[in-house]
Short mmCIF file of C-alpha atoms in Angstrom, two decimals:
data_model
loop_
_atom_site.label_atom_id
_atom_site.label_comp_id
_atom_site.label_asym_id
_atom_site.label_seq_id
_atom_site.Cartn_x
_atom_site.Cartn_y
_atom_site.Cartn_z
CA UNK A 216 0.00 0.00 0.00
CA UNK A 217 1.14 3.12 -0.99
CA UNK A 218 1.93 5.83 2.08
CA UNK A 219 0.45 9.48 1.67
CA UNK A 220 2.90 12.12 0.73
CA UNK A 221 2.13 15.64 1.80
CA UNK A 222 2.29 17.77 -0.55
CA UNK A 223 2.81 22.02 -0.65
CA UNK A 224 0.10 23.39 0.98
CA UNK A 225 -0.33 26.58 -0.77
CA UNK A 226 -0.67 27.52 -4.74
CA UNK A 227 3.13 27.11 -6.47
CA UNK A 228 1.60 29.42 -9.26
CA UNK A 229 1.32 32.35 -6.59
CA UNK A 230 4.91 32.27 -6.08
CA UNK A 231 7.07 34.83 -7.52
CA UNK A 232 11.09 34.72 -6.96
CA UNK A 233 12.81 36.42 -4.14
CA UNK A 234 15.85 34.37 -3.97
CA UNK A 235 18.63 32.75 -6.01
CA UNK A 236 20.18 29.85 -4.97
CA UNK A 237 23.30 28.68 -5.98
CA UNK A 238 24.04 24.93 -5.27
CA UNK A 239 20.92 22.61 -5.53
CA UNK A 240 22.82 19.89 -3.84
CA UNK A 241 20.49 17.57 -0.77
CA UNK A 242 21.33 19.74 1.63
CA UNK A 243 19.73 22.71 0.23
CA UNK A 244 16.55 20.94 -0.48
CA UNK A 245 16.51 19.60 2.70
CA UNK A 246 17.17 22.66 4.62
CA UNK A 247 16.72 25.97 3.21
CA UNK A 248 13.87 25.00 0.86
CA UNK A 249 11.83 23.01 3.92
CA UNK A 250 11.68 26.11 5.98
CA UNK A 251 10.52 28.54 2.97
CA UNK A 252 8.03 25.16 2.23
CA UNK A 253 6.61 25.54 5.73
CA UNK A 254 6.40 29.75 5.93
CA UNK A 255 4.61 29.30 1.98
CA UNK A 256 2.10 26.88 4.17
CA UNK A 257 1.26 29.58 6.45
CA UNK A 258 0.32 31.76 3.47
CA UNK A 259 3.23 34.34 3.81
CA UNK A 260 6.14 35.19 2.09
CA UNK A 261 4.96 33.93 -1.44
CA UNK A 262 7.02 36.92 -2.85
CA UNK A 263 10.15 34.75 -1.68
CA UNK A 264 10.20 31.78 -4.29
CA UNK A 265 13.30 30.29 -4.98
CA UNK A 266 15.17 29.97 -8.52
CA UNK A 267 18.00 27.13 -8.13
CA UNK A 268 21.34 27.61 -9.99
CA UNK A 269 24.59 26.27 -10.35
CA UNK A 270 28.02 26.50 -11.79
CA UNK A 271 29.26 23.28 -12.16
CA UNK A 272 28.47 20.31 -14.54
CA UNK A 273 26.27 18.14 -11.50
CA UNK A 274 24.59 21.29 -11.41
CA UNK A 275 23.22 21.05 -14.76
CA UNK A 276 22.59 17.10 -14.12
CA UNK A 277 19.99 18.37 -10.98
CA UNK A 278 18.90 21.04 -13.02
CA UNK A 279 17.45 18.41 -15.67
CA UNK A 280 16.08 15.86 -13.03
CA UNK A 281 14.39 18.68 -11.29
CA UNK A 282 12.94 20.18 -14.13
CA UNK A 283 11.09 16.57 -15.30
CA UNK A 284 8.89 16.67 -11.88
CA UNK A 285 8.17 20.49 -12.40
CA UNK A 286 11.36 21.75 -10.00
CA UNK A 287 9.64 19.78 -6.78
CA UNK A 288 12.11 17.69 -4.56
CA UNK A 289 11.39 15.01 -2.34
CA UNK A 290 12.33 14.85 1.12
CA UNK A 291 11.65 11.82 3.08
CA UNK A 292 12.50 12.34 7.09
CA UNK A 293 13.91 9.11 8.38
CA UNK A 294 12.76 9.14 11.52
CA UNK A 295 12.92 5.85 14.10
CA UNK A 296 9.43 6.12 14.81
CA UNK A 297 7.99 5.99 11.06
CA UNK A 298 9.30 7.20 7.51
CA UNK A 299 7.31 11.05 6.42
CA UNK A 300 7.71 11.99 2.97
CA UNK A 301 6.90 15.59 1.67
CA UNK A 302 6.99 17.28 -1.83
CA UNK A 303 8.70 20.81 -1.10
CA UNK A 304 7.55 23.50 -3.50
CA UNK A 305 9.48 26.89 -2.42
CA UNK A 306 11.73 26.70 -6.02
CA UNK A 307 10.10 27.36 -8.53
CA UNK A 308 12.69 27.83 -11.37
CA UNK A 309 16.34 26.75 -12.08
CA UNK A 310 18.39 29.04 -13.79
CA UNK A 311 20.17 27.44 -16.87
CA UNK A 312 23.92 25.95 -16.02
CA UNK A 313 26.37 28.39 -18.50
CA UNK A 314 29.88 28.69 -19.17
CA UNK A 315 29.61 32.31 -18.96
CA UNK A 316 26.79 32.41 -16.34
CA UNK A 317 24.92 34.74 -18.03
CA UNK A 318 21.31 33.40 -17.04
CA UNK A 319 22.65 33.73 -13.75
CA UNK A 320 23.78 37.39 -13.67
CA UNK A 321 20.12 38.50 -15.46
CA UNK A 322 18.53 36.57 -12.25
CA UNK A 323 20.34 37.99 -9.75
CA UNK A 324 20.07 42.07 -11.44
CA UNK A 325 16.27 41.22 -11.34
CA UNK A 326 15.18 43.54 -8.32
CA UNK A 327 12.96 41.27 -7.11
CA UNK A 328 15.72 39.36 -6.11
CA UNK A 329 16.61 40.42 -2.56
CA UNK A 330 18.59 37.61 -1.34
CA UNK A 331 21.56 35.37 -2.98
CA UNK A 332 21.92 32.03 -1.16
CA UNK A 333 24.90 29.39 -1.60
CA UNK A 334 26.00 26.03 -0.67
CA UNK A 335 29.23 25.55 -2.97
CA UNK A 336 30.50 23.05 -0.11
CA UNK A 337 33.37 24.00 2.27
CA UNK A 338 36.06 23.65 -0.32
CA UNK A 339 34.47 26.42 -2.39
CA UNK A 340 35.67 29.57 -0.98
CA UNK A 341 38.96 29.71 -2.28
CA UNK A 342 40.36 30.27 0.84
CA UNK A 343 44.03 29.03 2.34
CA UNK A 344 45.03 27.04 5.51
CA UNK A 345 44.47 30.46 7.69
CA UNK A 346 41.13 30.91 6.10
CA UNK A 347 42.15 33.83 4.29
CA UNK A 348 41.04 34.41 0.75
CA UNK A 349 43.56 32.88 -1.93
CA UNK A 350 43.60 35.40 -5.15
CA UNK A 351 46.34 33.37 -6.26
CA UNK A 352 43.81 30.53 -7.50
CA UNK A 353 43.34 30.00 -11.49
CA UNK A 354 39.66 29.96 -11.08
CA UNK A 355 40.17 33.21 -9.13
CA UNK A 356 42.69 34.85 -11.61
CA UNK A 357 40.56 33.54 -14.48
CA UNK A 358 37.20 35.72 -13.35
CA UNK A 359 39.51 39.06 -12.99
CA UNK A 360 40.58 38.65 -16.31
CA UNK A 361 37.00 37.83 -17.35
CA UNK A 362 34.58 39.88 -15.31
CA UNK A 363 32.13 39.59 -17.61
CA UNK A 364 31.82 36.25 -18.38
CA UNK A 365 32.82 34.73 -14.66
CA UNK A 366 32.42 31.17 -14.27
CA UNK A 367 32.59 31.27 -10.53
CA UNK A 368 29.68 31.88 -8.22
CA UNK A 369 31.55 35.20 -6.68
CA UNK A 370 32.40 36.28 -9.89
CA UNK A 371 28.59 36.10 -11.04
CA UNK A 372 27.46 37.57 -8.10
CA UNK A 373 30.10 40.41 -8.63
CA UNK A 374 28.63 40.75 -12.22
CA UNK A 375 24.91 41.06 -10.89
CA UNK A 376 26.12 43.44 -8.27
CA UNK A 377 27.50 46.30 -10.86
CA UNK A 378 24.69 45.63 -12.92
CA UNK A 379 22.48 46.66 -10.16
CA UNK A 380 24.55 49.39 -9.60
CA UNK A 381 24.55 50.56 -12.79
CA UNK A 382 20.77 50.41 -12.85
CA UNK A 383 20.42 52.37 -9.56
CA UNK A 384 19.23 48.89 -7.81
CA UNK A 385 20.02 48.08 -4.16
CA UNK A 386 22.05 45.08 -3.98
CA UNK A 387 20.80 41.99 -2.81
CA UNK A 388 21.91 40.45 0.56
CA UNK A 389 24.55 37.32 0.12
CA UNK A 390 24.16 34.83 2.82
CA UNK A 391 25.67 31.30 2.86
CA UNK A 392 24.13 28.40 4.00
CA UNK A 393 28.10 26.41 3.72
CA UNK A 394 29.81 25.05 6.87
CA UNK A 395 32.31 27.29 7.54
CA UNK A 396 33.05 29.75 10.45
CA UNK A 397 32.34 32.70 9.68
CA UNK A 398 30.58 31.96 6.67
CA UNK A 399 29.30 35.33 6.00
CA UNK A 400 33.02 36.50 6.39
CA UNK A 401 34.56 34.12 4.86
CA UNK A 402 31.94 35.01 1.52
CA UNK A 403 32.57 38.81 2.17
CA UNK A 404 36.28 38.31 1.33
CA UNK A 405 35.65 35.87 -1.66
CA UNK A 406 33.55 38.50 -3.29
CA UNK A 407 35.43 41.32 -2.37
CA UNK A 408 38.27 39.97 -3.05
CA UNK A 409 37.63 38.99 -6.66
CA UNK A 410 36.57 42.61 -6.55
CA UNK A 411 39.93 44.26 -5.72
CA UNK A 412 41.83 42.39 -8.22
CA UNK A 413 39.98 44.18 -11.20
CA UNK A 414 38.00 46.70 -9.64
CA UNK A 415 38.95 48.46 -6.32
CA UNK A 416 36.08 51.12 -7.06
CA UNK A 417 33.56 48.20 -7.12
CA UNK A 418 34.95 46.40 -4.27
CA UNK A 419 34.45 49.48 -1.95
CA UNK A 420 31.31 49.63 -2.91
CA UNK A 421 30.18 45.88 -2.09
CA UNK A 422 32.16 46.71 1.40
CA UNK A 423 29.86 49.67 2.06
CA UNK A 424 27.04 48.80 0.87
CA UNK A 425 26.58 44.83 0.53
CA UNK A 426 25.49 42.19 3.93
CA UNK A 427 27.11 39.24 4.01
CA UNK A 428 25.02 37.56 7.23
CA UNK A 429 26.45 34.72 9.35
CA UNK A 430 24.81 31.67 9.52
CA UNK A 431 24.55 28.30 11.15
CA UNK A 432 22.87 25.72 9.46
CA UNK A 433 22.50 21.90 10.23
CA UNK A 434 20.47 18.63 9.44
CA UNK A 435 21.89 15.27 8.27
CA UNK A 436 21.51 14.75 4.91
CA UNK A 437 23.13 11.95 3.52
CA UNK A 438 23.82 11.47 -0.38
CA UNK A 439 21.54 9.78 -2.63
CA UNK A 440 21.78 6.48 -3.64
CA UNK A 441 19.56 3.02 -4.49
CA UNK A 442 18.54 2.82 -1.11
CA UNK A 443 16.96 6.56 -1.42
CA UNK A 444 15.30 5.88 -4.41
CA UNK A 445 13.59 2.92 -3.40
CA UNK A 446 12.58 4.75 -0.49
CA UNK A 447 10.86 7.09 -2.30
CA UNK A 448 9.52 4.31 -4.76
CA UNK A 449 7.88 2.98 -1.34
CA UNK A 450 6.14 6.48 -1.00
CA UNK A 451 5.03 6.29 -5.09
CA UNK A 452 7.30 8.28 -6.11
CA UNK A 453 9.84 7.64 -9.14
CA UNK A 454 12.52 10.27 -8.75
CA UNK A 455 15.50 9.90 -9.30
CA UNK A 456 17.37 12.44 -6.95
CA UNK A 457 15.01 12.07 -3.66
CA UNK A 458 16.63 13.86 -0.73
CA UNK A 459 16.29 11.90 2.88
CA UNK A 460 17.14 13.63 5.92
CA UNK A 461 17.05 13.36 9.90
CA UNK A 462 14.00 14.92 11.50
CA UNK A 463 16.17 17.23 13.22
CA UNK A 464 17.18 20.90 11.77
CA UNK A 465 18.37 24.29 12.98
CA UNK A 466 19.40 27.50 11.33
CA UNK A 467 20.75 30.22 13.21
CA UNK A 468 21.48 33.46 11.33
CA UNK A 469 22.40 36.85 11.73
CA UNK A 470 19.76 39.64 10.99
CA UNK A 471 21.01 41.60 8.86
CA UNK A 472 19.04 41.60 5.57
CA UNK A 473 19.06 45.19 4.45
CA UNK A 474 16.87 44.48 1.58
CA UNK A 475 14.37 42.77 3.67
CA UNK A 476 13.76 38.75 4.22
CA UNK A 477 11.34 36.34 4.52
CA UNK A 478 9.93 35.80 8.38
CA UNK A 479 11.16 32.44 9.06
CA UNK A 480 11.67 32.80 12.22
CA UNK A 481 8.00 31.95 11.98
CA UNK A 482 8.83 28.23 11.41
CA UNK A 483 11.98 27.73 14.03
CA UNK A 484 14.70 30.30 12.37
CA UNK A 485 16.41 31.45 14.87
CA UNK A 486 17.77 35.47 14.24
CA UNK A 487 20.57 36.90 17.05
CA UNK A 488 23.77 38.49 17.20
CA UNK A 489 25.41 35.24 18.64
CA UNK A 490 25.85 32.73 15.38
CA UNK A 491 29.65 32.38 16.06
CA UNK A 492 28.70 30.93 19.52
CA UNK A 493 26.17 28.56 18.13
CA UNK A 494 28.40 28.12 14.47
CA UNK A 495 31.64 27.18 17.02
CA UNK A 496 29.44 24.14 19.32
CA UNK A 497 27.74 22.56 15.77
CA UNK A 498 31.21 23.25 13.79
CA UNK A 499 33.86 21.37 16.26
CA UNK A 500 31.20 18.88 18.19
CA UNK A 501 28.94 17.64 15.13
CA UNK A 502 31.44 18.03 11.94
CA UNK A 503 34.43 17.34 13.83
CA UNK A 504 32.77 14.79 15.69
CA UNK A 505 31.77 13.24 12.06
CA UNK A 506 35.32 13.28 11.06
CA UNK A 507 36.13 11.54 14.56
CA UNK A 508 33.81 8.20 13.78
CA UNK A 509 34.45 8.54 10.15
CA UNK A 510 38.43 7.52 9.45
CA UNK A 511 38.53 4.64 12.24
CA UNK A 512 35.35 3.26 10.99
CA UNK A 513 36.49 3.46 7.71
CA UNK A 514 39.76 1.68 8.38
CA UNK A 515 37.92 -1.14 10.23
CA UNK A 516 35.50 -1.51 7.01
CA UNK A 517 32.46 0.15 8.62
CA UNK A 518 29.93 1.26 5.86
CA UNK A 519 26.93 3.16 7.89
CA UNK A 520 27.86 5.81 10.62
CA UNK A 521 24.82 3.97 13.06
CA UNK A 522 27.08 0.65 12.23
CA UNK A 523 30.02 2.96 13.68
CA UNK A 524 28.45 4.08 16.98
CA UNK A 525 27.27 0.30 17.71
CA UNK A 526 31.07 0.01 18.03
CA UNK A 527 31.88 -0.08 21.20
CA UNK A 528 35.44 1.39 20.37
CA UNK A 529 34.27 3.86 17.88
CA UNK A 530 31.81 5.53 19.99
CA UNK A 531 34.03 5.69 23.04
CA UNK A 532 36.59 7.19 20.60
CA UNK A 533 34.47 9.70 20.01
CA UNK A 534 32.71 10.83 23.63
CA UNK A 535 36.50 10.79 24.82
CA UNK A 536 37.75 13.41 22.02
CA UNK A 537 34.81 15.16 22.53
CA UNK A 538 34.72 15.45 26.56
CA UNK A 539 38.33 15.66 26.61
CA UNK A 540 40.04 18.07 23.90
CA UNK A 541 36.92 19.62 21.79
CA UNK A 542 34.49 20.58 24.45
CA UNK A 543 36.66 22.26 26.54
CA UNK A 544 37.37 25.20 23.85
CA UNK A 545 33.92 25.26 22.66
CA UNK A 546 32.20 28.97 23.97
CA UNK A 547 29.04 29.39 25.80
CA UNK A 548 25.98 29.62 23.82
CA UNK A 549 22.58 31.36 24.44
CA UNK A 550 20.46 29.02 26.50
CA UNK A 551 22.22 26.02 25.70
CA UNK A 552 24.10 22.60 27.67
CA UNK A 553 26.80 21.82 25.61
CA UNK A 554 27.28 18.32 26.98
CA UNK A 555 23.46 18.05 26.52
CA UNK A 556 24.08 19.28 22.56
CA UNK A 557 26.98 16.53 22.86
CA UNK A 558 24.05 14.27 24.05
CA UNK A 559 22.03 15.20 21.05
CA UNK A 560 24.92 14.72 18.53
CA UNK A 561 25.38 11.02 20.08
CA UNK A 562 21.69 10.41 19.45
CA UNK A 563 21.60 11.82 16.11
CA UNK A 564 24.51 9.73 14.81
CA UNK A 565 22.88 6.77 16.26
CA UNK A 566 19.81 6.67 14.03
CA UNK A 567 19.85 3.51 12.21
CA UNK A 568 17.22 4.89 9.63
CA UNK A 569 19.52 7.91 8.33
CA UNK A 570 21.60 4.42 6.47
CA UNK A 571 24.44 7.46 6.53
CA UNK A 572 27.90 6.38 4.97
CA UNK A 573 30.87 6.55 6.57
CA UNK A 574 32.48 7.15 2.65
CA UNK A 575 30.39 10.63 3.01
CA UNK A 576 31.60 11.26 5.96
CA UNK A 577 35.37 11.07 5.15
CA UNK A 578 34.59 12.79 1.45
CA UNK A 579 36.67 15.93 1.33
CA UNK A 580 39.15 16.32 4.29
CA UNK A 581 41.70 18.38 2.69
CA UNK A 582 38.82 20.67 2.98
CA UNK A 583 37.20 20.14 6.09
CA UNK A 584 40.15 18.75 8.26
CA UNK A 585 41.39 22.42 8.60
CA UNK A 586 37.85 23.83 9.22
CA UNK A 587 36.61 21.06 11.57
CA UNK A 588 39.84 19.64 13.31
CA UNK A 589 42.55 21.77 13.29
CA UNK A 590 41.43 24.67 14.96
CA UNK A 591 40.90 22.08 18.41
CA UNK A 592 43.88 20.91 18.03
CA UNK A 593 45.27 24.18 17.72
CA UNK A 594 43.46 25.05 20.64
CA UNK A 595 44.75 22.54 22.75
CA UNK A 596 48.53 22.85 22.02
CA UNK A 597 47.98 26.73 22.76
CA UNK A 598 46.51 25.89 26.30
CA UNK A 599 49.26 23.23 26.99
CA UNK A 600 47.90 20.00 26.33
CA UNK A 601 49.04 17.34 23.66
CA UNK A 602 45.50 15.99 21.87
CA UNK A 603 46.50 12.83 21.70
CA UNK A 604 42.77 11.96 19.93
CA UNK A 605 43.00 14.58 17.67
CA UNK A 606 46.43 13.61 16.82
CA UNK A 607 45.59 10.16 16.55
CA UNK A 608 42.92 11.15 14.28
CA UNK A 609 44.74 12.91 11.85
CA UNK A 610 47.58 9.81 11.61
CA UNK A 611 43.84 7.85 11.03
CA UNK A 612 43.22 10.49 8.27
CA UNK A 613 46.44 10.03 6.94
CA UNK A 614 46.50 6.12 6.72
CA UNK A 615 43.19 5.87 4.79
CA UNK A 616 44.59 8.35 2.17
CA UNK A 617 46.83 5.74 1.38
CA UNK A 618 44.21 4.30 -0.52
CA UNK A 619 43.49 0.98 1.29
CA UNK A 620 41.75 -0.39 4.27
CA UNK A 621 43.47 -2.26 7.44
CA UNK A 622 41.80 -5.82 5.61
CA UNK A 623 43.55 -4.52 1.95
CA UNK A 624 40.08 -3.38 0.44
CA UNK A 625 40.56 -0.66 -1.62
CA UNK A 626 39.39 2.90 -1.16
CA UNK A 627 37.56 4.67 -4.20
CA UNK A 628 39.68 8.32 -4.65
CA UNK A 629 37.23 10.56 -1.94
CA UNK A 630 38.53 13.68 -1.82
CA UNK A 631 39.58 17.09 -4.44
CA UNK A 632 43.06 16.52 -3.97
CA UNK A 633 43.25 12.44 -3.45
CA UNK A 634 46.23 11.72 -6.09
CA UNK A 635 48.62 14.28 -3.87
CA UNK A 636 47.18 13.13 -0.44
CA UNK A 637 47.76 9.14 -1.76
CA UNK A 638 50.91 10.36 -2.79
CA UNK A 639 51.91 12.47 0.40
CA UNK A 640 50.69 9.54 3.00
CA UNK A 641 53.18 6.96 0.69
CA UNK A 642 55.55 9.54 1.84
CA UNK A 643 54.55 9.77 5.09
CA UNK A 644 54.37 6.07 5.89
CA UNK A 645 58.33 6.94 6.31
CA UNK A 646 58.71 10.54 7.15
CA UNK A 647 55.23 11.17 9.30
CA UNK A 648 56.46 14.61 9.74
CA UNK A 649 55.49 15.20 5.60
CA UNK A 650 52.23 15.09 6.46
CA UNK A 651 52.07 17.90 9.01
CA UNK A 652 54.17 19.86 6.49
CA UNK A 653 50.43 20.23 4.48
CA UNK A 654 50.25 24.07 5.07
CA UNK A 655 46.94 24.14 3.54
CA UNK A 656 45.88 22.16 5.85
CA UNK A 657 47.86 22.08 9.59
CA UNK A 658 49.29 25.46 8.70
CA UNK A 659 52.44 26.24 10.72
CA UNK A 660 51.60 23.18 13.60
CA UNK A 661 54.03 21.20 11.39
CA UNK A 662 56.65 23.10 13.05
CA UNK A 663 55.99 22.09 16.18
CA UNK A 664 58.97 19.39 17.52
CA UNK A 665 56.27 17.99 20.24
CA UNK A 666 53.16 17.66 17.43
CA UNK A 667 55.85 16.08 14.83
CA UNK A 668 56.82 13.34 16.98
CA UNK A 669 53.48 12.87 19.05
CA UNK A 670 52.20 12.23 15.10
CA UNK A 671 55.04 9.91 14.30
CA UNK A 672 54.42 7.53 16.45
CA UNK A 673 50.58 7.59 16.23
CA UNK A 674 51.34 6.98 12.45
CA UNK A 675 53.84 4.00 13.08
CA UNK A 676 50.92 2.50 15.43
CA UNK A 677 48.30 2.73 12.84
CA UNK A 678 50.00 0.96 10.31
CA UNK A 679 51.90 -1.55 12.48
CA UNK A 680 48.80 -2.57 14.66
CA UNK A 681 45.58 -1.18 13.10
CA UNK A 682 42.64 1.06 13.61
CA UNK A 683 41.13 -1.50 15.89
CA UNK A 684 43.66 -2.15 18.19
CA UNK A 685 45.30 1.65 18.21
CA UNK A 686 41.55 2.68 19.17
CA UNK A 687 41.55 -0.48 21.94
CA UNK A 688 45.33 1.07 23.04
CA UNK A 689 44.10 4.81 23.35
CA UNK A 690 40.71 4.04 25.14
CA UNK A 691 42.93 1.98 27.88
CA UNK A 692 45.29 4.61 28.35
#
C-alpha cells in the first residue's frame, strides 16, 4: 500500500522569486527549501520563491532531473518512529547551467531578487590554511581577467552586483548556508576579493554597501543512492534524486538583511547576534565529531555511521575526544548545555534509519580537516595539552589516504586533492612529519617538535597494529 505524501500546501503558481540559490545539492533541499516550504504553508512570504542555480556540470545534471517533476524535490525524514515523505515547492525555477553564467547574472540584477543564497560546499571559498582568501587561484585569476563572463559563483554575483549598480538597484543580501566559520566572512572576502583584483572602485562599494550575514545551518543529509530511491519508490514516487534527511534541523542566522527577508523565524529560524557561539558548538562537536567516527570506521571496514556508533570502540573514541580536547574550547551559547548538545549529537549519529555512509563522511578532508579539526587541536597545544585523539585522528586520516583499508580493500579516490594526499601519506608512511608539512591544511603546527613526533608515532601504530587495536590502546590509556 502506498503511504500518503504531503504535498505544498499553498498555490506554487502564486509564487514569484525572491531568492537565487546557488548549489541545488540535498542539503539545500533539505534545509533551506523546507523552511521557505513551511512559511509558503502559512500563506506568507509567497514573494520569496526560490530559482535554483549552479556552476558546475552536476549542477546542470539536478537542473534536468528537477525540471522533469516540475522543480519539486522530495524529502523523506527518516525518523525511528515511522518514515514522512513531503513534496517541497518553495523553487520554482532553475536558472540554466552556462559557461559564462549569463542566465545567472540576469537573475540575480532582477530587483525582485533580494537575497543570494549558496551552498558551494566547504572547499568552495577559495580560501588558504588560515582561512584567508587565496587570489592566487586560477579559477580566481581567471574571473579578474574575465569579469564579464565569470564562471565562478563570486564572480557572477560580482557581475549582478554592478549591474544593479549601474541600474540604480540596491544590492541583494549574500548569505551562505556552507559550513564554515564565519561563513558570511569568509563570503565577504571571496567576493570582495575577486573585486579588488579588477575593480577596487567596485569592491568598496560591495564593502559599504553589501550584507554578508552569518549563519549556522545543520540537518543530516546523507547522499543519494539506491537505497533513497527505493525509499521514495515505497512512497510512489519515481525520482531519481530524492533527498532523505534526519527529523532534526536548525538555522541560526544573523539579521542583517538590508533588503528585507522572509519571516522564518516563523517556522523555528532562529535570528541573534550570537551565530559564532552557536556556528563554534555545531562546527567542532557535530562536523568534527563526524570526522572523529568517520576515518577509524572506515579503516575497520564500517559502511553506515549507526554501524560505527554500535562500536563499542568507535563511539568511546568519540565521547573521549569530545569530553576531553573539543568541548573544553567550545564557547558558551545562548540558553544552551553543551554536553546536553553533545548528548544530542550522540543520538543523532545513532539513528539507524539515516543508512548514513561513513564514505560521506570522510569525502573531502583536505577541505574540512582544517575547518573542523585543526582549529581544536590548535586550541589545545595553545593551552598546553598534547591531543592525543585529535592527533591520533589525523595519523587515522592520513593512513586511509593511502588508498586501502586495514583488511587490503581498496578505497575509491574521496577527496579534491586524493592523487597528492595518496601520494603524500606513501611519503609519510616513512617521514610522518610530511604530512604535518600540508600548510593548507595544519598550517604552521608542522613546526611544532612535540606535534611532529606525538604524530610519528601515532602513524607507526596505525599501520603496524591497526585502527582496531590503536583505538583499543588509546581508550585503555
Amino acid at each position: 500500500m502506498t503511504r500518503t505524501v504531503a504535498l505544498p500546501a499553498y498555490d506554487r503558481k502564486a509564487l514569484t522569486p525572491g531568492i537565487v540559490h546557488i548549489g541545488v545539492g540535498n542539503f539545500h533541499r533539505a534545509h533551506q527549501a523546507v523552511y521557505l516550504d513551511d512559511l509558503f504553508a502559512l500563506g506568507e512570504g509567497h514573494d520569496w520563491g526560490i530559482l535554483g542555480a549552479g556552476v558546475r556540470p552536476t549542477d546542470a545534471r539536478m537542473r534536468e532531473a528537477l525540471a522533469a517533476q516540475d522543480n519539486l524535490s522530495t524529502v523523506i525524514e527518516l525518523d525511528p518512529a515511522g518514515h514522512r515523505a513531503r513534496r517541497v515547492g518553495a523553487m520554482i525555477g532553475f536558472l540554466p547551467v552556462e559557461a559564462d553564467n549569463a542566465a545567472l547574472i540576469e537573475a540575480m540584477s532582477d530587483p525582485r531578487i533580494r537575497i543570494v543564497s549558496l551552498t558551494v560546499t566547504e572547499g568552495g571559498y577559495y580560501v588558504d590554511a588560515s582561512g584567508a582568501f587565496d587570489p592566487t587561484h586560477p579559477d580566481i585569476v581567471a574571473d579578474a581577467a574575465h569579469p564579464s563572463a565569470p564562471a565562478t559563483a563570486f564572480g557572477a554575483i560580482l557581475a549582478a552586483l554592478r549591474a544593479r549598480r549601474a541600474a540604480g538597484v540596491a544590492p541583494f543580501t549574500v548569505m551562505s548556508c556552507d559550513n564554515l566559520p564565519g561563513n558570511g566572512h569568509v563570503t565577504r572576502n571571496a567576493v570582495v576579493g575577486l573585486a579588488e583584483l579588477f575593480d577596487a572602485e567596485l569592491a568598496a562599494w560591495v564593502k559599504s554597501h553589501v550584507a554578508f550575514p552569518n549563519g549556522m545551518v545543520d540537518r543530516i543529509t546523507p547522499a543519494t543512492g539506491p537505497h533513497e530511491r527505493d525509499l521514495a519508490q515505497g512512497f510512489g514516487l519515481t525520482d531519481p534524486v530524492p533527498v532523505t534527511c534526519e527529523p532534526f534541523r536548525q538555522w541560526v542566522v544573523e539579521d542583517h538583511f538590508p533588503a528585507g527577508r522572509p519571516a522564518l523565524e516563523k517556522v523555528g529560524v532562529t535570528f541573534t547576534p550570537h551565530v559564532h557561539a552557536y556556528e563554534a558548538m555545531k562546527i567542532r562537536i557535530l562536523n568534527g565529531g563526524h570526522a572523529v567516527i568517520a576515518y577509524p570506521s572506515a579503516l575497520m571496514d564500517i559502511e553506515f555511521v549507526h554501524e560505527a556508533m554500535a562500536n563499542p570502540l568507535v563511539s568511546a573514541f568519540l565521547h573521549r575526544i569530545e569530553v576531553e580536547e573539543i568541548l573544553p574550547h567550545v564557547p558558551p551559547v545562548p540558553d544552551t548545555s553543551i554536553p546536553a548538545y553533545l548528548s544530542l549529537i550522540e543520538s543523532r549519529f545513532s539513528n539507524p534509519e539515516i543508512a548514513d555512509t561513513t564514505r560521506r563522511l570522510c569525502l573531502d578532508g583536505s577541505n574540512r580537516q582544517p575547518k573542523f579539526i585543526v582549529p581544536s587541536l590548535r586550541d589545545n597545544l595553545a593551552a598546553g595539552r598534547m591531543p592525543k585523539g585529535l592527533v591520533l585522528l589525523s595519523a587515522l586520516w592520513c593512513r586511509y589516504c593511502f588508498g586501502t583499508t586495514d583488511s587490503g580493500q581498496v578505497v575509491a579516490p574521496n577527496d579534491p586533492n586524493w592523487s597528492a594526499l595518496q601520494e603524500r601519506s606513501k611519503r609519510a608512511r616513512a617521514n610522518p612529519a610530511d604530512w604535518l608539512a600540508m600548510t593548507e591544511v595544519y598550517g604552521d603546527l608542522g613546526r611544532h617538535p612535540a606535534l611532529v613526533g606525538e604524530f610519528g608515532a601515532a602513524l607507526e601504530a596505525v599501520w603496524r597494529d591497526g585502527a582496531e587495536a590503536v583505538l583499543r590502546r588509546f581508550l585503555a590509556e
